[in-house]
């Protein structure tokens, strides 16, 4: 895939992963350029788990490197980059970016498409967005549980025919990354982003960490206490490896 020149200008290398050192407002400007280009672009949100996993997973590494816009989705990434002498202006969390893009779409007439989560959840997300922004034109929506028996093809056709400007994909990982990569060119949506469990948060099915935890880099801990059985291994292993990689890199830089 040919990477966008505009996105490349802001790119830094952080522990072998490319990240665009952009604030939220700079990110929104890039996305508007993508929308106006009418050509398909893929977003990637990089968190601690992704940084660690891409060292062991070539397919994940390729999908990050090939993305047109890569944001730091976590304060620990911003802090660790600073510790290693690189500046990322701020965290751009996927859910915050999605909310900003919905607002921008209503203001500028961009048409978002919502894919993923349960039917009642995605429907609620569309209703909440339209109620908040009556000018918003929604290109379409589909739940994330109808991929079987030819459903995936129908979804792709539906998105393509909707001529959406922005696509939000609320599926799990790596399902959302695989779907976007596979159908990016065919769907021809100028800006596609995976948003994981964000529809559930917007619809009020799950709760996001309180503001003070988000600002203290503890959002991961909130998720951990909500689902300790599912999350303990993810966080224990990935957080420890992350600290190890950061310290190893620091020692390398000091010894240079
Ligand atoms: N999801 C979906 N279809 C599936 C599996 C999951 O639409 O086949 C949705 C799920 O309802 C949720 C979102 O994907 O809204 C993220 O799921 P999860 O929290 O399990 O993913 P994770 O963030 O842990 O990778």
PDB file of C-alpha atoms and ligand atoms in Angstrom:
ATOM      1  CA  UNK A   1       0.000   0.000   0.000  1.00  0.00           C
ATOM      2  CA  UNK A   2       1.242   3.481  -0.864  1.00  0.00           C
ATOM      3  CA  UNK A   3       1.556   5.560   2.286  1.00  0.00           C
ATOM      4  CA  UNK A   4       0.334   9.103   2.362  1.00  0.00           C
ATOM      5  CA  UNK A   5       3.046  11.748   2.145  1.00  0.00           C
ATOM      6  CA  UNK A   6       1.112  14.059   4.491  1.00  0.00           C
ATOM      7  CA  UNK A   7       1.020  11.449   7.232  1.00  0.00           C
ATOM      8  CA  UNK A   8       4.675  10.492   6.829  1.00  0.00           C
ATOM      9  CA  UNK A   9       5.954  13.988   7.638  1.00  0.00           C
ATOM     10  CA  UNK A  10       4.918  13.635  11.289  1.00  0.00           C
ATOM     11  CA  UNK A  11       6.147  10.078  11.755  1.00  0.00           C
ATOM     12  CA  UNK A  12       8.594   9.073  14.491  1.00  0.00           C
ATOM     13  CA  UNK A  13      10.093   5.692  15.327  1.00  0.00           C
ATOM     14  CA  UNK A  14       9.213   4.431  18.797  1.00  0.00           C
ATOM     15  CA  UNK A  15      10.600   1.014  19.780  1.00  0.00           C
ATOM     16  CA  UNK A  16      10.557  -0.027  16.097  1.00  0.00           C
ATOM     17  CA  UNK A  17       6.975   1.110  15.683  1.00  0.00           C
ATOM     18  CA  UNK A  18       6.022   4.099  13.553  1.00  0.00           C
ATOM     19  CA  UNK A  19       3.831   6.661  15.354  1.00  0.00           C
ATOM     20  CA  UNK A  20       2.531   9.998  14.080  1.00  0.00           C
ATOM     21  CA  UNK A  21       3.452  12.663  16.626  1.00  0.00           C
ATOM     22  CA  UNK A  22       0.212  14.598  16.320  1.00  0.00           C
ATOM     23  CA  UNK A  23      -2.222  16.326  18.648  1.00  0.00           C
ATOM     24  CA  UNK A  24      -5.977  15.744  18.361  1.00  0.00           C
ATOM     25  CA  UNK A  25      -6.490  18.885  16.256  1.00  0.00           C
ATOM     26  CA  UNK A  26      -3.597  17.982  13.928  1.00  0.00           C
ATOM     27  CA  UNK A  27      -5.021  14.475  13.601  1.00  0.00           C
ATOM     28  CA  UNK A  28      -8.425  15.873  12.621  1.00  0.00           C
ATOM     29  CA  UNK A  29      -6.780  18.076   9.963  1.00  0.00           C
ATOM     30  CA  UNK A  30      -5.039  15.031   8.423  1.00  0.00           C
ATOM     31  CA  UNK A  31      -8.304  13.139   8.393  1.00  0.00           C
ATOM     32  CA  UNK A  32     -10.029  16.003   6.602  1.00  0.00           C
ATOM     33  CA  UNK A  33      -7.282  15.864   3.966  1.00  0.00           C
ATOM     34  CA  UNK A  34      -7.951  12.135   3.591  1.00  0.00           C
ATOM     35  CA  UNK A  35     -11.693  12.732   3.241  1.00  0.00           C
ATOM     36  CA  UNK A  36     -11.147  15.374   0.568  1.00  0.00           C
ATOM     37  CA  UNK A  37      -8.716  13.123  -1.321  1.00  0.00           C
ATOM     38  CA  UNK A  38     -11.578  10.581  -1.829  1.00  0.00           C
ATOM     39  CA  UNK A  39      -8.970   7.789  -1.707  1.00  0.00           C
ATOM     40  CA  UNK A  40      -9.081   5.084   1.013  1.00  0.00           C
ATOM     41  CA  UNK A  41      -6.914   5.482   4.136  1.00  0.00           C
ATOM     42  CA  UNK A  42      -6.493   3.299   7.189  1.00  0.00           C
ATOM     43  CA  UNK A  43      -6.103   4.480  10.777  1.00  0.00           C
ATOM     44  CA  UNK A  44      -4.222   2.651  13.501  1.00  0.00           C
ATOM     45  CA  UNK A  45      -4.308   3.283  17.249  1.00  0.00           C
ATOM     46  CA  UNK A  46      -1.196   2.012  18.988  1.00  0.00           C
ATOM     47  CA  UNK A  47      -1.253   1.105  22.677  1.00  0.00           C
ATOM     48  CA  UNK A  48       1.181  -0.708  24.952  1.00  0.00           C
ATOM     49  CA  UNK A  49      -0.161  -4.145  24.010  1.00  0.00           C
ATOM     50  CA  UNK A  50       0.191  -3.440  20.298  1.00  0.00           C
ATOM     51  CA  UNK A  51       3.767  -2.139  20.671  1.00  0.00           C
ATOM     52  CA  UNK A  52       4.738  -5.321  22.499  1.00  0.00           C
ATOM     53  CA  UNK A  53       2.833  -7.692  20.231  1.00  0.00           C
ATOM     54  CA  UNK A  54       4.156  -6.297  16.990  1.00  0.00           C
ATOM     55  CA  UNK A  55       7.652  -7.370  18.047  1.00  0.00           C
ATOM     56  CA  UNK A  56       6.426 -10.977  17.833  1.00  0.00           C
ATOM     57  CA  UNK A  57       3.739 -10.785  15.164  1.00  0.00           C
ATOM     58  CA  UNK A  58       4.853  -9.976  11.612  1.00  0.00           C
ATOM     59  CA  UNK A  59       1.264  -9.598  10.297  1.00  0.00           C
ATOM     60  CA  UNK A  60       0.460  -7.068  13.041  1.00  0.00           C
ATOM     61  CA  UNK A  61       3.731  -5.237  12.375  1.00  0.00           C
ATOM     62  CA  UNK A  62       2.925  -5.043   8.635  1.00  0.00           C
ATOM     63  CA  UNK A  63      -0.597  -3.749   9.284  1.00  0.00           C
ATOM     64  CA  UNK A  64       0.734  -0.994  11.591  1.00  0.00           C
ATOM     65  CA  UNK A  65       3.524   0.049   9.209  1.00  0.00           C
ATOM     66  CA  UNK A  66       1.141   0.137   6.238  1.00  0.00           C
ATOM     67  CA  UNK A  67      -1.367   2.399   8.001  1.00  0.00           C
ATOM     68  CA  UNK A  68      -1.778   5.959   6.774  1.00  0.00           C
ATOM     69  CA  UNK A  69      -2.254   7.515  10.199  1.00  0.00           C
ATOM     70  CA  UNK A  70      -0.957   6.041  13.460  1.00  0.00           C
ATOM     71  CA  UNK A  71      -1.945   7.631  16.787  1.00  0.00           C
ATOM     72  CA  UNK A  72      -0.662   6.988  20.297  1.00  0.00           C
ATOM     73  CA  UNK A  73      -3.695   5.542  22.076  1.00  0.00           C
ATOM     74  CA  UNK A  74      -2.390   5.629  25.636  1.00  0.00           C
ATOM     75  CA  UNK A  75      -0.547   7.946  28.006  1.00  0.00           C
ATOM     76  CA  UNK A  76       2.152   5.343  28.809  1.00  0.00           C
ATOM     77  CA  UNK A  77       3.226   5.564  25.139  1.00  0.00           C
ATOM     78  CA  UNK A  78       3.445   9.372  25.335  1.00  0.00           C
ATOM     79  CA  UNK A  79       5.442   9.213  28.585  1.00  0.00           C
ATOM     80  CA  UNK A  80       7.785   6.446  27.425  1.00  0.00           C
ATOM     81  CA  UNK A  81       8.463   8.290  24.157  1.00  0.00           C
ATOM     82  CA  UNK A  82       9.379  11.416  26.148  1.00  0.00           C
ATOM     83  CA  UNK A  83      11.679   9.304  28.392  1.00  0.00           C
ATOM     84  CA  UNK A  84      13.445   8.206  25.195  1.00  0.00           C
ATOM     85  CA  UNK A  85      13.778  11.776  23.916  1.00  0.00           C
ATOM     86  CA  UNK A  86      10.883  11.776  21.422  1.00  0.00           C
ATOM     87  CA  UNK A  87       7.934  14.123  21.547  1.00  0.00           C
ATOM     88  CA  UNK A  88       4.354  12.967  21.020  1.00  0.00           C
ATOM     89  CA  UNK A  89       2.206  16.035  21.816  1.00  0.00           C
ATOM     90  CA  UNK A  90      -0.677  14.154  23.394  1.00  0.00           C
ATOM     91  CA  UNK A  91      -2.626  10.947  23.574  1.00  0.00           C
ATOM     92  CA  UNK A  92      -5.265  10.558  20.854  1.00  0.00           C
ATOM     93  CA  UNK A  93      -7.584   7.826  22.163  1.00  0.00           C
ATOM     94  CA  UNK A  94      -9.707   6.011  19.588  1.00  0.00           C
ATOM     95  CA  UNK A  95     -12.988   6.731  21.380  1.00  0.00           C
ATOM     96  CA  UNK A  96     -12.171  10.460  21.686  1.00  0.00           C
ATOM     97  CA  UNK A  97     -11.202  10.620  18.024  1.00  0.00           C
ATOM     98  CA  UNK A  98     -14.458   8.900  17.039  1.00  0.00           C
ATOM     99  CA  UNK A  99     -16.500  11.422  19.062  1.00  0.00           C
ATOM    100  CA  UNK A 100     -14.602  14.346  17.513  1.00  0.00           C
ATOM    101  CA  UNK A 101     -15.149  12.907  14.038  1.00  0.00           C
ATOM    102  CA  UNK A 102     -18.886  12.548  14.599  1.00  0.00           C
ATOM    103  CA  UNK A 103     -19.009  16.226  15.608  1.00  0.00           C
ATOM    104  CA  UNK A 104     -16.865  17.232  12.622  1.00  0.00           C
ATOM    105  CA  UNK A 105     -19.065  15.165  10.284  1.00  0.00           C
ATOM    106  CA  UNK A 106     -22.151  17.041  11.452  1.00  0.00           C
ATOM    107  CA  UNK A 107     -20.388  20.380  10.923  1.00  0.00           C
ATOM    108  CA  UNK A 108     -18.854  19.600   7.543  1.00  0.00           C
ATOM    109  CA  UNK A 109     -21.423  17.244   6.040  1.00  0.00           C
ATOM    110  CA  UNK A 110     -19.180  14.140   6.087  1.00  0.00           C
ATOM    111  CA  UNK A 111     -21.158  10.895   6.211  1.00  0.00           C
ATOM    112  CA  UNK A 112     -20.003   8.248   8.714  1.00  0.00           C
ATOM    113  CA  UNK A 113     -20.870   4.530   8.579  1.00  0.00           C
ATOM    114  CA  UNK A 114     -21.033   2.524  11.822  1.00  0.00           C
ATOM    115  CA  UNK A 115     -20.090  -1.174  11.705  1.00  0.00           C
ATOM    116  CA  UNK A 116     -19.930  -3.530  14.667  1.00  0.00           C
ATOM    117  CA  UNK A 117     -21.272  -4.421  18.123  1.00  0.00           C
ATOM    118  CA  UNK A 118     -24.730  -5.854  18.811  1.00  0.00           C
ATOM    119  CA  UNK A 119     -27.707  -4.581  16.784  1.00  0.00           C
ATOM    120  CA  UNK A 120     -29.260  -2.696  19.709  1.00  0.00           C
ATOM    121  CA  UNK A 121     -25.881  -1.140  20.550  1.00  0.00           C
ATOM    122  CA  UNK A 122     -25.014   0.151  17.067  1.00  0.00           C
ATOM    123  CA  UNK A 123     -28.577   1.413  16.633  1.00  0.00           C
ATOM    124  CA  UNK A 124     -28.341   3.275  19.953  1.00  0.00           C
ATOM    125  CA  UNK A 125     -25.007   4.818  18.913  1.00  0.00           C
ATOM    126  CA  UNK A 126     -26.567   6.155  15.684  1.00  0.00           C
ATOM    127  CA  UNK A 127     -29.609   7.481  17.578  1.00  0.00           C
ATOM    128  CA  UNK A 128     -27.480   9.183  20.245  1.00  0.00           C
ATOM    129  CA  UNK A 129     -25.267  10.798  17.567  1.00  0.00           C
ATOM    130  CA  UNK A 130     -28.269  12.027  15.561  1.00  0.00           C
ATOM    131  CA  UNK A 131     -29.967  13.388  18.660  1.00  0.00           C
ATOM    132  CA  UNK A 132     -26.823  15.260  19.698  1.00  0.00           C
ATOM    133  CA  UNK A 133     -26.134  16.510  16.152  1.00  0.00           C
ATOM    134  CA  UNK A 134     -29.414  16.815  14.211  1.00  0.00           C
ATOM    135  CA  UNK A 135     -27.488  17.861  11.054  1.00  0.00           C
ATOM    136  CA  UNK A 136     -25.540  14.575  11.019  1.00  0.00           C
ATOM    137  CA  UNK A 137     -26.092  12.442   7.915  1.00  0.00           C
ATOM    138  CA  UNK A 138     -25.371   8.785   8.699  1.00  0.00           C
ATOM    139  CA  UNK A 139     -24.268   6.764   5.643  1.00  0.00           C
ATOM    140  CA  UNK A 140     -25.428   3.521   7.257  1.00  0.00           C
ATOM    141  CA  UNK A 141     -24.924   1.020  10.042  1.00  0.00           C
ATOM    142  CA  UNK A 142     -24.635  -2.760  10.480  1.00  0.00           C
ATOM    143  CA  UNK A 143     -24.125  -4.882  13.578  1.00  0.00           C
ATOM    144  CA  UNK A 144     -20.973  -6.976  13.973  1.00  0.00           C
ATOM    145  CA  UNK A 145     -22.677 -10.366  14.284  1.00  0.00           C
ATOM    146  CA  UNK A 146     -23.765 -11.050  10.696  1.00  0.00           C
ATOM    147  CA  UNK A 147     -20.439 -11.986   9.057  1.00  0.00           C
ATOM    148  CA  UNK A 148     -21.330 -15.661   8.546  1.00  0.00           C
ATOM    149  CA  UNK A 149     -23.079 -17.265   5.526  1.00  0.00           C
ATOM    150  CA  UNK A 150     -22.183 -14.613   2.980  1.00  0.00           C
ATOM    151  CA  UNK A 151     -22.894 -11.796   5.423  1.00  0.00           C
ATOM    152  CA  UNK A 152     -19.389 -10.355   5.144  1.00  0.00           C
ATOM    153  CA  UNK A 153     -19.780  -9.813   1.375  1.00  0.00           C
ATOM    154  CA  UNK A 154     -23.131  -8.084   1.916  1.00  0.00           C
ATOM    155  CA  UNK A 155     -21.596  -5.790   4.548  1.00  0.00           C
ATOM    156  CA  UNK A 156     -18.741  -4.814   2.222  1.00  0.00           C
ATOM    157  CA  UNK A 157     -21.174  -4.108  -0.680  1.00  0.00           C
ATOM    158  CA  UNK A 158     -23.390  -2.109   1.650  1.00  0.00           C
ATOM    159  CA  UNK A 159     -20.501   0.054   2.871  1.00  0.00           C
ATOM    160  CA  UNK A 160     -19.207   0.556  -0.680  1.00  0.00           C
ATOM    161  CA  UNK A 161     -22.648   1.540  -1.995  1.00  0.00           C
ATOM    162  CA  UNK A 162     -23.237   3.912   0.932  1.00  0.00           C
ATOM    163  CA  UNK A 163     -20.381   6.149  -0.349  1.00  0.00           C
ATOM    164  CA  UNK A 164     -19.492   6.912   3.270  1.00  0.00           C
ATOM    165  CA  UNK A 165     -16.654   9.340   4.048  1.00  0.00           C
ATOM    166  CA  UNK A 166     -15.707   7.723   7.351  1.00  0.00           C
ATOM    167  CA  UNK A 167     -16.042   4.134   8.589  1.00  0.00           C
ATOM    168  CA  UNK A 168     -15.990   3.185  12.279  1.00  0.00           C
ATOM    169  CA  UNK A 169     -15.364  -0.540  12.856  1.00  0.00           C
ATOM    170  CA  UNK A 170     -16.326  -1.709  16.357  1.00  0.00           C
ATOM    171  CA  UNK A 171     -15.066  -5.303  16.284  1.00  0.00           C
ATOM    172  CA  UNK A 172     -12.521  -7.082  18.507  1.00  0.00           C
ATOM    173  CA  UNK A 173      -8.815  -7.364  17.716  1.00  0.00           C
ATOM    174  CA  UNK A 174      -7.407  -8.477  15.340  1.00  0.00           C
ATOM    175  CA  UNK A 175     -10.783  -8.878  13.559  1.00  0.00           C
ATOM    176  CA  UNK A 176     -11.205  -5.142  12.963  1.00  0.00           C
ATOM    177  CA  UNK A 177      -7.668  -4.672  11.612  1.00  0.00           C
ATOM    178  CA  UNK A 178      -8.036  -7.710   9.321  1.00  0.00           C
ATOM    179  CA  UNK A 179     -11.416  -6.527   7.986  1.00  0.00           C
ATOM    180  CA  UNK A 180     -10.210  -2.988   7.222  1.00  0.00           C
ATOM    181  CA  UNK A 181      -6.992  -4.184   5.572  1.00  0.00           C
ATOM    182  CA  UNK A 182      -8.789  -6.792   3.456  1.00  0.00           C
ATOM    183  CA  UNK A 183     -11.519  -4.497   2.109  1.00  0.00           C
ATOM    184  CA  UNK A 184      -9.944  -1.022   2.248  1.00  0.00           C
ATOM    185  CA  UNK A 185      -9.493  -0.661  -1.518  1.00  0.00           C
ATOM    186  CA  UNK A 186     -12.819  -2.269  -2.374  1.00  0.00           C
ATOM    187  CA  UNK A 187     -14.917  -0.188   0.056  1.00  0.00           C
ATOM    188  CA  UNK A 188     -13.278   3.064  -1.103  1.00  0.00           C
ATOM    189  CA  UNK A 189     -14.073   4.845   2.181  1.00  0.00           C
ATOM    190  CA  UNK A 190     -11.592   7.748   2.570  1.00  0.00           C
ATOM    191  CA  UNK A 191     -11.024   7.162   6.297  1.00  0.00           C
ATOM    192  CA  UNK A 192     -11.453   3.813   8.065  1.00  0.00           C
ATOM    193  CA  UNK A 193     -10.753   3.312  11.748  1.00  0.00           C
ATOM    194  CA  UNK A 194     -11.144   0.464  14.218  1.00  0.00           C
ATOM    195  CA  UNK A 195     -12.837   1.571  17.452  1.00  0.00           C
ATOM    196  CA  UNK A 196     -13.046  -1.729  19.412  1.00  0.00           C
ATOM    197  CA  UNK A 197     -15.490  -1.512  22.297  1.00  0.00           C
ATOM    198  CA  UNK A 198     -16.263   2.225  21.820  1.00  0.00           C
ATOM    199  CA  UNK A 199     -19.857   1.675  20.625  1.00  0.00           C
ATOM    200  CA  UNK A 200     -20.565  -0.191  23.891  1.00  0.00           C
ATOM    201  CA  UNK A 201     -19.252   2.786  25.880  1.00  0.00           C
ATOM    202  CA  UNK A 202     -21.261   5.351  23.874  1.00  0.00           C
ATOM    203  CA  UNK A 203     -24.418   3.225  24.196  1.00  0.00           C
ATOM    204  CA  UNK A 204     -23.868   2.914  27.961  1.00  0.00           C
ATOM    205  CA  UNK A 205     -23.383  -0.879  27.934  1.00  0.00           C
ATOM    206  CA  UNK A 206     -19.873  -0.575  29.386  1.00  0.00           C
ATOM    207  CA  UNK A 207     -18.232   2.240  31.318  1.00  0.00           C
ATOM    208  CA  UNK A 208     -15.085   4.111  30.496  1.00  0.00           C
ATOM    209  CA  UNK A 209     -12.584   4.781  33.286  1.00  0.00           C
ATOM    210  CA  UNK A 210     -13.153   7.982  35.281  1.00  0.00           C
ATOM    211  CA  UNK A 211     -11.426  11.105  33.940  1.00  0.00           C
ATOM    212  CA  UNK A 212      -8.733  11.094  36.664  1.00  0.00           C
ATOM    213  CA  UNK A 213      -7.737   7.536  35.695  1.00  0.00           C
ATOM    214  CA  UNK A 214      -7.591   8.469  31.995  1.00  0.00           C
ATOM    215  CA  UNK A 215      -5.349  11.400  32.874  1.00  0.00           C
ATOM    216  CA  UNK A 216      -3.108   9.283  35.125  1.00  0.00           C
ATOM    217  CA  UNK A 217      -2.407   6.635  32.499  1.00  0.00           C
ATOM    218  CA  UNK A 218      -4.507   4.126  34.439  1.00  0.00           C
ATOM    219  CA  UNK A 219      -7.283   3.416  31.942  1.00  0.00           C
ATOM    220  CA  UNK A 220      -5.829  -0.069  31.397  1.00  0.00           C
ATOM    221  CA  UNK A 221      -6.096  -0.731  35.164  1.00  0.00           C
ATOM    222  CA  UNK A 222      -9.798   0.161  35.127  1.00  0.00           C
ATOM    223  CA  UNK A 223     -10.340  -2.368  32.331  1.00  0.00           C
ATOM    224  CA  UNK A 224      -8.333  -4.914  34.312  1.00  0.00           C
ATOM    225  CA  UNK A 225     -10.452  -4.592  37.474  1.00  0.00           C
ATOM    226  CA  UNK A 226     -13.625  -4.925  35.387  1.00  0.00           C
ATOM    227  CA  UNK A 227     -12.500  -8.158  33.704  1.00  0.00           C
ATOM    228  CA  UNK A 228      -9.550  -9.525  35.751  1.00  0.00           C
ATOM    229  CA  UNK A 229      -9.862 -13.128  34.527  1.00  0.00           C
ATOM    230  CA  UNK A 230      -9.674 -12.135  30.860  1.00  0.00           C
ATOM    231  CA  UNK A 231      -7.204  -9.279  31.258  1.00  0.00           C
ATOM    232  CA  UNK A 232      -4.618 -10.311  33.871  1.00  0.00           C
ATOM    233  CA  UNK A 233      -2.342 -12.140  31.476  1.00  0.00           C
ATOM    234  CA  UNK A 234      -2.631  -9.460  28.803  1.00  0.00           C
ATOM    235  CA  UNK A 235      -1.589  -6.719  31.195  1.00  0.00           C
ATOM    236  CA  UNK A 236       0.943  -8.585  33.335  1.00  0.00           C
ATOM    237  CA  UNK A 237       2.863  -9.900  30.349  1.00  0.00           C
ATOM    238  CA  UNK A 238       2.548  -6.932  27.994  1.00  0.00           C
ATOM    239  CA  UNK A 239       3.166  -4.213  30.612  1.00  0.00           C
ATOM    240  CA  UNK A 240       6.285  -5.997  31.916  1.00  0.00           C
ATOM    241  CA  UNK A 241       7.640  -6.502  28.408  1.00  0.00           C
ATOM    242  CA  UNK A 242       6.902  -2.868  27.561  1.00  0.00           C
ATOM    243  CA  UNK A 243       8.930  -1.622  30.545  1.00  0.00           C
ATOM    244  CA  UNK A 244      11.738  -4.014  29.577  1.00  0.00           C
ATOM    245  CA  UNK A 245      11.831  -2.739  25.958  1.00  0.00           C
ATOM    246  CA  UNK A 246      11.784   0.905  27.088  1.00  0.00           C
ATOM    247  CA  UNK A 247      14.625   0.419  29.597  1.00  0.00           C
ATOM    248  CA  UNK A 248      16.678  -1.591  27.086  1.00  0.00           C
ATOM    249  CA  UNK A 249      16.305   1.220  24.549  1.00  0.00           C
ATOM    250  CA  UNK A 250      17.220   3.846  27.178  1.00  0.00           C
ATOM    251  CA  UNK A 251      20.419   1.953  28.055  1.00  0.00           C
ATOM    252  CA  UNK A 252      21.247   1.665  24.345  1.00  0.00           C
ATOM    253  CA  UNK A 253      20.781   5.415  23.870  1.00  0.00           C
ATOM    254  CA  UNK A 254      22.879   6.290  26.954  1.00  0.00           C
ATOM    255  CA  UNK A 255      25.709   3.999  25.798  1.00  0.00           C
ATOM    256  CA  UNK A 256      25.817   5.421  22.258  1.00  0.00           C
TER     257      UNK A 256
HETATM  258  N1  LIG B   1     -17.905  -7.671  18.356  1.00  0.00           N
HETATM  259  C1  LIG B   1     -18.672  -7.808  17.210  1.00  0.00           C
HETATM  260  N2  LIG B   1     -18.681  -9.017  16.587  1.00  0.00           N
HETATM  261  C2  LIG B   1     -17.951 -10.086  17.019  1.00  0.00           C
HETATM  262  C3  LIG B   1     -17.164  -9.914  18.183  1.00  0.00           C
HETATM  263  C4  LIG B   1     -17.158  -8.689  18.843  1.00  0.00           C
HETATM  264  O1  LIG B   1     -19.331  -6.873  16.779  1.00  0.00           O
HETATM  265  O2  LIG B   1     -18.006 -11.135  16.398  1.00  0.00           O
HETATM  266  C5  LIG B   1     -17.917  -6.373  19.050  1.00  0.00           C
HETATM  267  C6  LIG B   1     -18.318  -6.441  20.507  1.00  0.00           C
HETATM  268  O3  LIG B   1     -19.738  -6.453  20.610  1.00  0.00           O
HETATM  269  C7  LIG B   1     -17.714  -5.160  21.048  1.00  0.00           C
HETATM  270  C8  LIG B   1     -16.475  -4.941  20.162  1.00  0.00           C
HETATM  271  O4  LIG B   1     -16.608  -5.862  19.080  1.00  0.00           O
HETATM  272  O5  LIG B   1     -18.592  -4.078  20.869  1.00  0.00           O
HETATM  273  C9  LIG B   1     -15.147  -5.142  20.867  1.00  0.00           C
HETATM  274  O6  LIG B   1     -15.154  -6.417  21.431  1.00  0.00           O
HETATM  275  P1  LIG B   1     -14.160  -6.840  22.586  1.00  0.00           P
HETATM  276  O7  LIG B   1     -14.280  -5.880  23.732  1.00  0.00           O
HETATM  277  O8  LIG B   1     -14.349  -8.285  22.856  1.00  0.00           O
HETATM  278  O9  LIG B   1     -12.740  -6.633  21.854  1.00  0.00           O
HETATM  279  P2  LIG B   1     -11.324  -6.273  22.465  1.00  0.00           P
HETATM  280  O10 LIG B   1     -11.313  -4.757  22.568  1.00  0.00           O
HETATM  281  O11 LIG B   1     -11.192  -6.964  23.790  1.00  0.00           O
HETATM  282  O12 LIG B   1     -10.358  -6.787  21.425  1.00  0.00           O
END
